[in-house]
Short mmCIF file of C-alpha atoms in Angstrom, two decimals:
data_model
loop_
_atom_site.label_atom_id
_atom_site.label_comp_id
_atom_site.label_asym_id
_atom_site.label_seq_id
_atom_site.Cartn_x
_atom_site.Cartn_y
_atom_site.Cartn_z
CA ASP A 1 -14.38 -89.05 28.11
CA THR A 2 -16.62 -86.02 28.60
CA GLY A 3 -14.52 -83.49 26.72
CA VAL A 4 -12.32 -80.69 27.97
CA SER A 5 -12.90 -79.77 31.61
CA GLN A 6 -11.94 -76.51 33.27
CA ASP A 7 -11.96 -75.64 36.92
CA PRO A 8 -13.17 -73.41 38.45
CA ARG A 9 -15.95 -72.04 36.25
CA HIS A 10 -15.83 -68.68 37.99
CA LYS A 11 -13.21 -66.97 40.09
CA ILE A 12 -13.43 -63.62 41.83
CA THR A 13 -10.22 -62.35 43.33
CA LYS A 14 -8.82 -59.18 44.77
CA ARG A 15 -6.22 -57.26 42.86
CA GLY A 16 -2.75 -58.42 43.74
CA GLN A 17 -3.75 -61.99 44.60
CA ASN A 18 -2.53 -65.05 42.75
CA VAL A 19 -4.93 -67.39 40.97
CA THR A 20 -4.54 -70.79 39.37
CA PHE A 21 -6.80 -72.46 36.83
CA ARG A 22 -6.86 -76.08 35.80
CA CYS A 23 -7.62 -77.71 32.49
CA ASP A 24 -8.14 -81.42 31.80
CA PRO A 25 -8.00 -82.11 28.05
CA ILE A 26 -9.45 -85.01 26.14
CA SER A 27 -7.26 -87.90 27.18
CA GLU A 28 -5.99 -88.89 23.75
CA HIS A 29 -5.18 -85.31 22.73
CA ASN A 30 -1.49 -84.43 22.88
CA ARG A 31 -1.93 -80.72 22.33
CA LEU A 32 -3.33 -78.29 24.85
CA TYR A 33 -3.97 -74.59 24.29
CA TRP A 34 -4.79 -71.63 26.50
CA TYR A 35 -6.71 -68.64 25.17
CA ARG A 36 -8.02 -65.47 26.75
CA GLN A 37 -11.32 -63.92 25.70
CA THR A 38 -12.55 -60.53 26.77
CA LEU A 39 -16.15 -59.44 26.40
CA GLY A 40 -17.18 -58.98 22.80
CA GLN A 41 -13.87 -60.18 21.40
CA GLY A 42 -12.55 -63.34 19.84
CA PRO A 43 -10.25 -65.65 21.77
CA GLU A 44 -6.61 -64.58 21.86
CA PHE A 45 -3.89 -67.18 21.95
CA LEU A 46 -1.74 -67.36 25.08
CA THR A 47 0.28 -70.56 24.89
CA TYR A 48 0.25 -74.19 23.87
CA PHE A 49 1.78 -77.50 24.84
CA GLN A 50 2.56 -80.67 23.02
CA ASN A 51 2.62 -83.30 25.72
CA GLU A 52 4.60 -81.66 28.54
CA ALA A 53 6.59 -79.31 26.29
CA GLN A 54 5.49 -75.69 26.06
CA LEU A 55 6.08 -74.94 22.39
CA GLU A 56 4.87 -71.40 21.96
CA LYS A 57 3.99 -68.40 24.09
CA SER A 58 2.23 -65.24 22.98
CA ARG A 59 3.55 -61.82 23.86
CA LEU A 60 0.27 -61.48 25.77
CA LEU A 61 1.70 -63.93 28.29
CA SER A 62 3.52 -61.50 30.55
CA ASP A 63 5.94 -62.63 33.23
CA ARG A 64 3.04 -62.70 35.70
CA PHE A 65 1.55 -65.60 33.78
CA SER A 66 2.90 -69.13 33.88
CA ALA A 67 1.52 -72.34 32.47
CA GLU A 68 2.54 -75.90 33.10
CA ARG A 69 1.63 -79.35 31.91
CA PRO A 70 3.92 -81.47 34.05
CA LYS A 71 2.90 -84.96 32.99
CA GLY A 72 1.47 -84.20 29.60
CA SER A 73 -2.07 -84.56 30.87
CA PHE A 74 -3.78 -81.72 32.76
CA SER A 75 -2.46 -78.17 32.65
CA THR A 76 -2.47 -75.24 35.03
CA LEU A 77 -2.41 -71.54 34.27
CA GLU A 78 -1.28 -69.28 37.09
CA ILE A 79 -1.58 -65.52 37.20
CA GLN A 80 0.47 -63.77 39.86
CA ARG A 81 -0.31 -60.34 41.27
CA THR A 82 -3.57 -60.09 39.38
CA GLU A 83 -4.61 -56.78 37.83
CA GLN A 84 -8.05 -55.58 36.80
CA GLY A 85 -7.01 -55.95 33.17
CA ASP A 86 -6.68 -59.69 33.73
CA SER A 87 -10.45 -59.97 34.06
CA ALA A 88 -11.52 -62.21 31.19
CA MET A 89 -12.65 -65.67 30.22
CA TYR A 90 -9.75 -68.11 30.08
CA LEU A 91 -10.39 -70.89 27.62
CA CYS A 92 -8.60 -74.19 27.34
CA ALA A 93 -8.69 -76.36 24.24
CA SER A 94 -7.11 -79.59 23.11
CA SER A 95 -6.45 -81.29 19.81
CA PRO A 96 -4.74 -84.38 18.47
CA SER A 97 -1.23 -83.77 17.23
CA GLY A 98 0.09 -84.68 13.84
CA THR A 99 -3.13 -83.85 12.04
CA GLY A 100 -1.95 -80.49 10.76
CA GLY A 101 -4.65 -78.54 12.53
CA MET A 102 -7.35 -80.02 10.37
CA ASP A 103 -9.37 -81.33 13.26
CA GLY A 104 -9.75 -77.98 14.90
CA TYR A 105 -9.85 -77.77 18.65
CA THR A 106 -12.22 -78.98 21.33
CA PHE A 107 -12.83 -76.23 23.84
CA GLY A 108 -13.72 -76.31 27.47
CA SER A 109 -16.38 -74.10 29.02
CA GLY A 110 -13.80 -71.67 30.31
CA THR A 111 -12.94 -70.03 33.61
CA ARG A 112 -14.32 -66.55 34.08
CA LEU A 113 -11.94 -64.42 36.14
CA THR A 114 -13.08 -61.20 37.77
CA VAL A 115 -10.45 -59.08 39.49
CA VAL A 116 -11.91 -56.54 41.92
CA ALA B 1 1.24 -61.70 10.67
CA GLN B 2 -1.93 -63.56 9.90
CA THR B 3 -5.20 -61.78 10.58
CA VAL B 4 -8.85 -62.75 10.45
CA THR B 5 -11.49 -60.07 9.93
CA GLN B 6 -15.21 -60.33 10.52
CA SER B 7 -16.78 -57.10 9.34
CA GLN B 8 -20.26 -57.70 10.73
CA PRO B 9 -20.40 -57.25 14.51
CA GLU B 10 -24.09 -58.19 14.55
CA MET B 11 -26.51 -59.86 12.18
CA SER B 12 -30.16 -60.74 12.43
CA VAL B 13 -32.23 -63.32 10.56
CA GLN B 14 -35.82 -64.43 10.59
CA GLU B 15 -36.47 -67.99 11.63
CA ALA B 16 -36.43 -70.35 8.59
CA GLU B 17 -34.61 -67.79 6.47
CA THR B 18 -31.01 -67.84 5.23
CA VAL B 19 -28.17 -65.68 6.49
CA THR B 20 -24.55 -65.27 5.40
CA LEU B 21 -21.75 -64.28 7.75
CA SER B 22 -18.61 -62.78 6.24
CA CYS B 23 -14.98 -63.48 6.97
CA THR B 24 -11.77 -62.43 5.28
CA TYR B 25 -8.25 -63.39 6.22
CA ASP B 26 -4.76 -62.35 5.36
CA THR B 27 -1.92 -64.82 5.00
CA SER B 28 1.00 -65.62 2.75
CA GLU B 29 0.77 -69.31 3.61
CA SER B 30 -0.48 -71.75 1.00
CA ASP B 31 -1.36 -74.60 3.35
CA TYR B 32 -3.93 -73.77 5.98
CA TYR B 33 -7.34 -74.60 7.37
CA LEU B 34 -10.33 -72.41 8.06
CA PHE B 35 -13.06 -72.92 10.61
CA TRP B 36 -16.31 -71.48 11.83
CA TYR B 37 -17.01 -71.83 15.53
CA LYS B 38 -20.26 -71.16 17.34
CA GLN B 39 -20.31 -69.84 20.90
CA PRO B 40 -23.79 -69.90 22.46
CA PRO B 41 -24.54 -67.87 25.58
CA SER B 42 -23.24 -70.78 27.71
CA ARG B 43 -19.82 -69.79 26.30
CA GLN B 44 -18.50 -73.17 25.13
CA MET B 45 -17.08 -72.95 21.62
CA ILE B 46 -18.41 -75.54 19.21
CA LEU B 47 -16.90 -76.37 15.83
CA VAL B 48 -19.46 -75.79 13.08
CA ILE B 49 -17.56 -76.43 9.88
CA ARG B 50 -14.01 -76.68 8.52
CA GLN B 51 -12.39 -76.10 5.14
CA GLU B 52 -9.01 -77.24 3.86
CA ALA B 53 -7.35 -74.58 1.74
CA TYR B 54 -6.20 -77.09 -0.86
CA LYS B 55 -9.76 -78.23 -1.52
CA GLN B 56 -11.73 -76.21 -4.05
CA GLN B 57 -15.02 -77.77 -3.08
CA ASN B 58 -16.92 -75.81 -0.47
CA ALA B 59 -17.58 -77.65 2.78
CA THR B 60 -21.14 -78.43 3.83
CA GLU B 61 -22.54 -79.68 7.13
CA ASN B 62 -26.32 -80.05 7.04
CA ARG B 63 -27.75 -76.50 7.12
CA PHE B 64 -24.29 -74.92 7.24
CA SER B 65 -22.16 -74.30 4.18
CA VAL B 66 -19.25 -72.11 3.26
CA ASN B 67 -18.26 -70.06 0.26
CA PHE B 68 -14.49 -70.33 0.12
CA GLN B 69 -12.78 -67.94 -2.30
CA LYS B 70 -9.08 -68.63 -1.90
CA ALA B 71 -7.83 -65.93 -4.26
CA ALA B 72 -9.96 -63.33 -2.54
CA LYS B 73 -9.10 -64.78 0.89
CA SER B 74 -12.76 -64.91 1.75
CA PHE B 75 -14.56 -67.55 3.79
CA SER B 76 -18.23 -66.85 4.40
CA LEU B 77 -20.71 -69.02 6.31
CA LYS B 78 -24.23 -69.59 5.08
CA ILE B 79 -26.88 -70.82 7.47
CA SER B 80 -30.01 -72.11 5.78
CA ASP B 81 -33.40 -72.61 7.41
CA SER B 82 -32.26 -70.67 10.48
CA GLN B 83 -33.43 -71.95 13.83
CA LEU B 84 -33.77 -70.24 17.19
CA GLY B 85 -30.92 -72.41 18.45
CA ASP B 86 -28.58 -70.88 15.89
CA ALA B 87 -28.49 -67.65 17.89
CA ALA B 88 -24.92 -67.26 19.12
CA MET B 89 -21.58 -65.62 18.50
CA TYR B 90 -19.89 -67.00 15.41
CA PHE B 91 -16.14 -66.89 15.07
CA CYS B 92 -14.10 -67.43 11.95
CA ALA B 93 -10.67 -68.93 12.59
CA TRP B 94 -7.49 -69.79 10.67
CA VAL B 95 -4.64 -72.16 11.37
CA ARG B 96 -1.48 -72.92 9.47
CA GLY B 97 -1.19 -76.38 7.95
CA GLY B 98 1.43 -78.83 9.11
CA SER B 99 2.03 -79.80 12.70
CA GLN B 100 2.62 -76.40 14.25
CA GLY B 101 0.64 -73.29 14.91
CA ASN B 102 -2.40 -72.14 16.75
CA LEU B 103 -5.88 -70.99 15.78
CA ILE B 104 -6.24 -67.30 15.05
CA PHE B 105 -9.76 -65.95 15.55
CA GLY B 106 -11.74 -63.05 14.23
CA LYS B 107 -13.67 -60.79 16.59
CA GLY B 108 -16.92 -62.57 15.95
CA THR B 109 -20.42 -61.87 14.66
CA LYS B 110 -23.38 -61.96 16.99
CA LEU B 111 -26.30 -63.66 15.26
CA SER B 112 -29.85 -63.10 16.44
CA VAL B 113 -32.72 -65.24 15.18
CA LYS B 114 -36.18 -63.71 15.23
CA PRO B 115 -39.21 -66.00 15.68
#
């Protein structure tokens, strides 16, 4: 297992288009998280899954955003009708469940989205 | 709501010297964990060190150590014998104990290492 993989690494899209990102977590990790990071800021939580269940969503996750983890393995994050304010790095992370957060998360390299 | 504050946007250290990065947090929880993450220019976040709130002993990982002051809600990171490869953004993060919750990050400190 090579860690958390994210695809694509970079995405440039025109305003109003839809985009979808993929995250493949570490295989034995039940939890998967999505964060957004803008330049010069810390990551901001968007949502997380335990297996296929989406357990929490941030208020940052507007109705244009949707995330899925259909089989409890990889996850997708879709942004509909993109806006320039969506330009950011989208980070995925995974962790084992049942460890009370003590293990921290393993992060992927992120997908950098630029909306023009 | 829980918050994590890093008051130093940028810090600089001479190679081989020691530097301390500050972090404070605000929570009413008693069970939680604290972390320092490093994000080099390649952008992948790497876990540097963790601290369990119920442990009084400060965590240490090779050249990295923390000063955890629970009453003051302070969690600083000390890097000894700084190396050029230590240059990166450093983020302090907090998570509630138990099986729920998500990491909450500070805004980060950019560390530069001078040769």
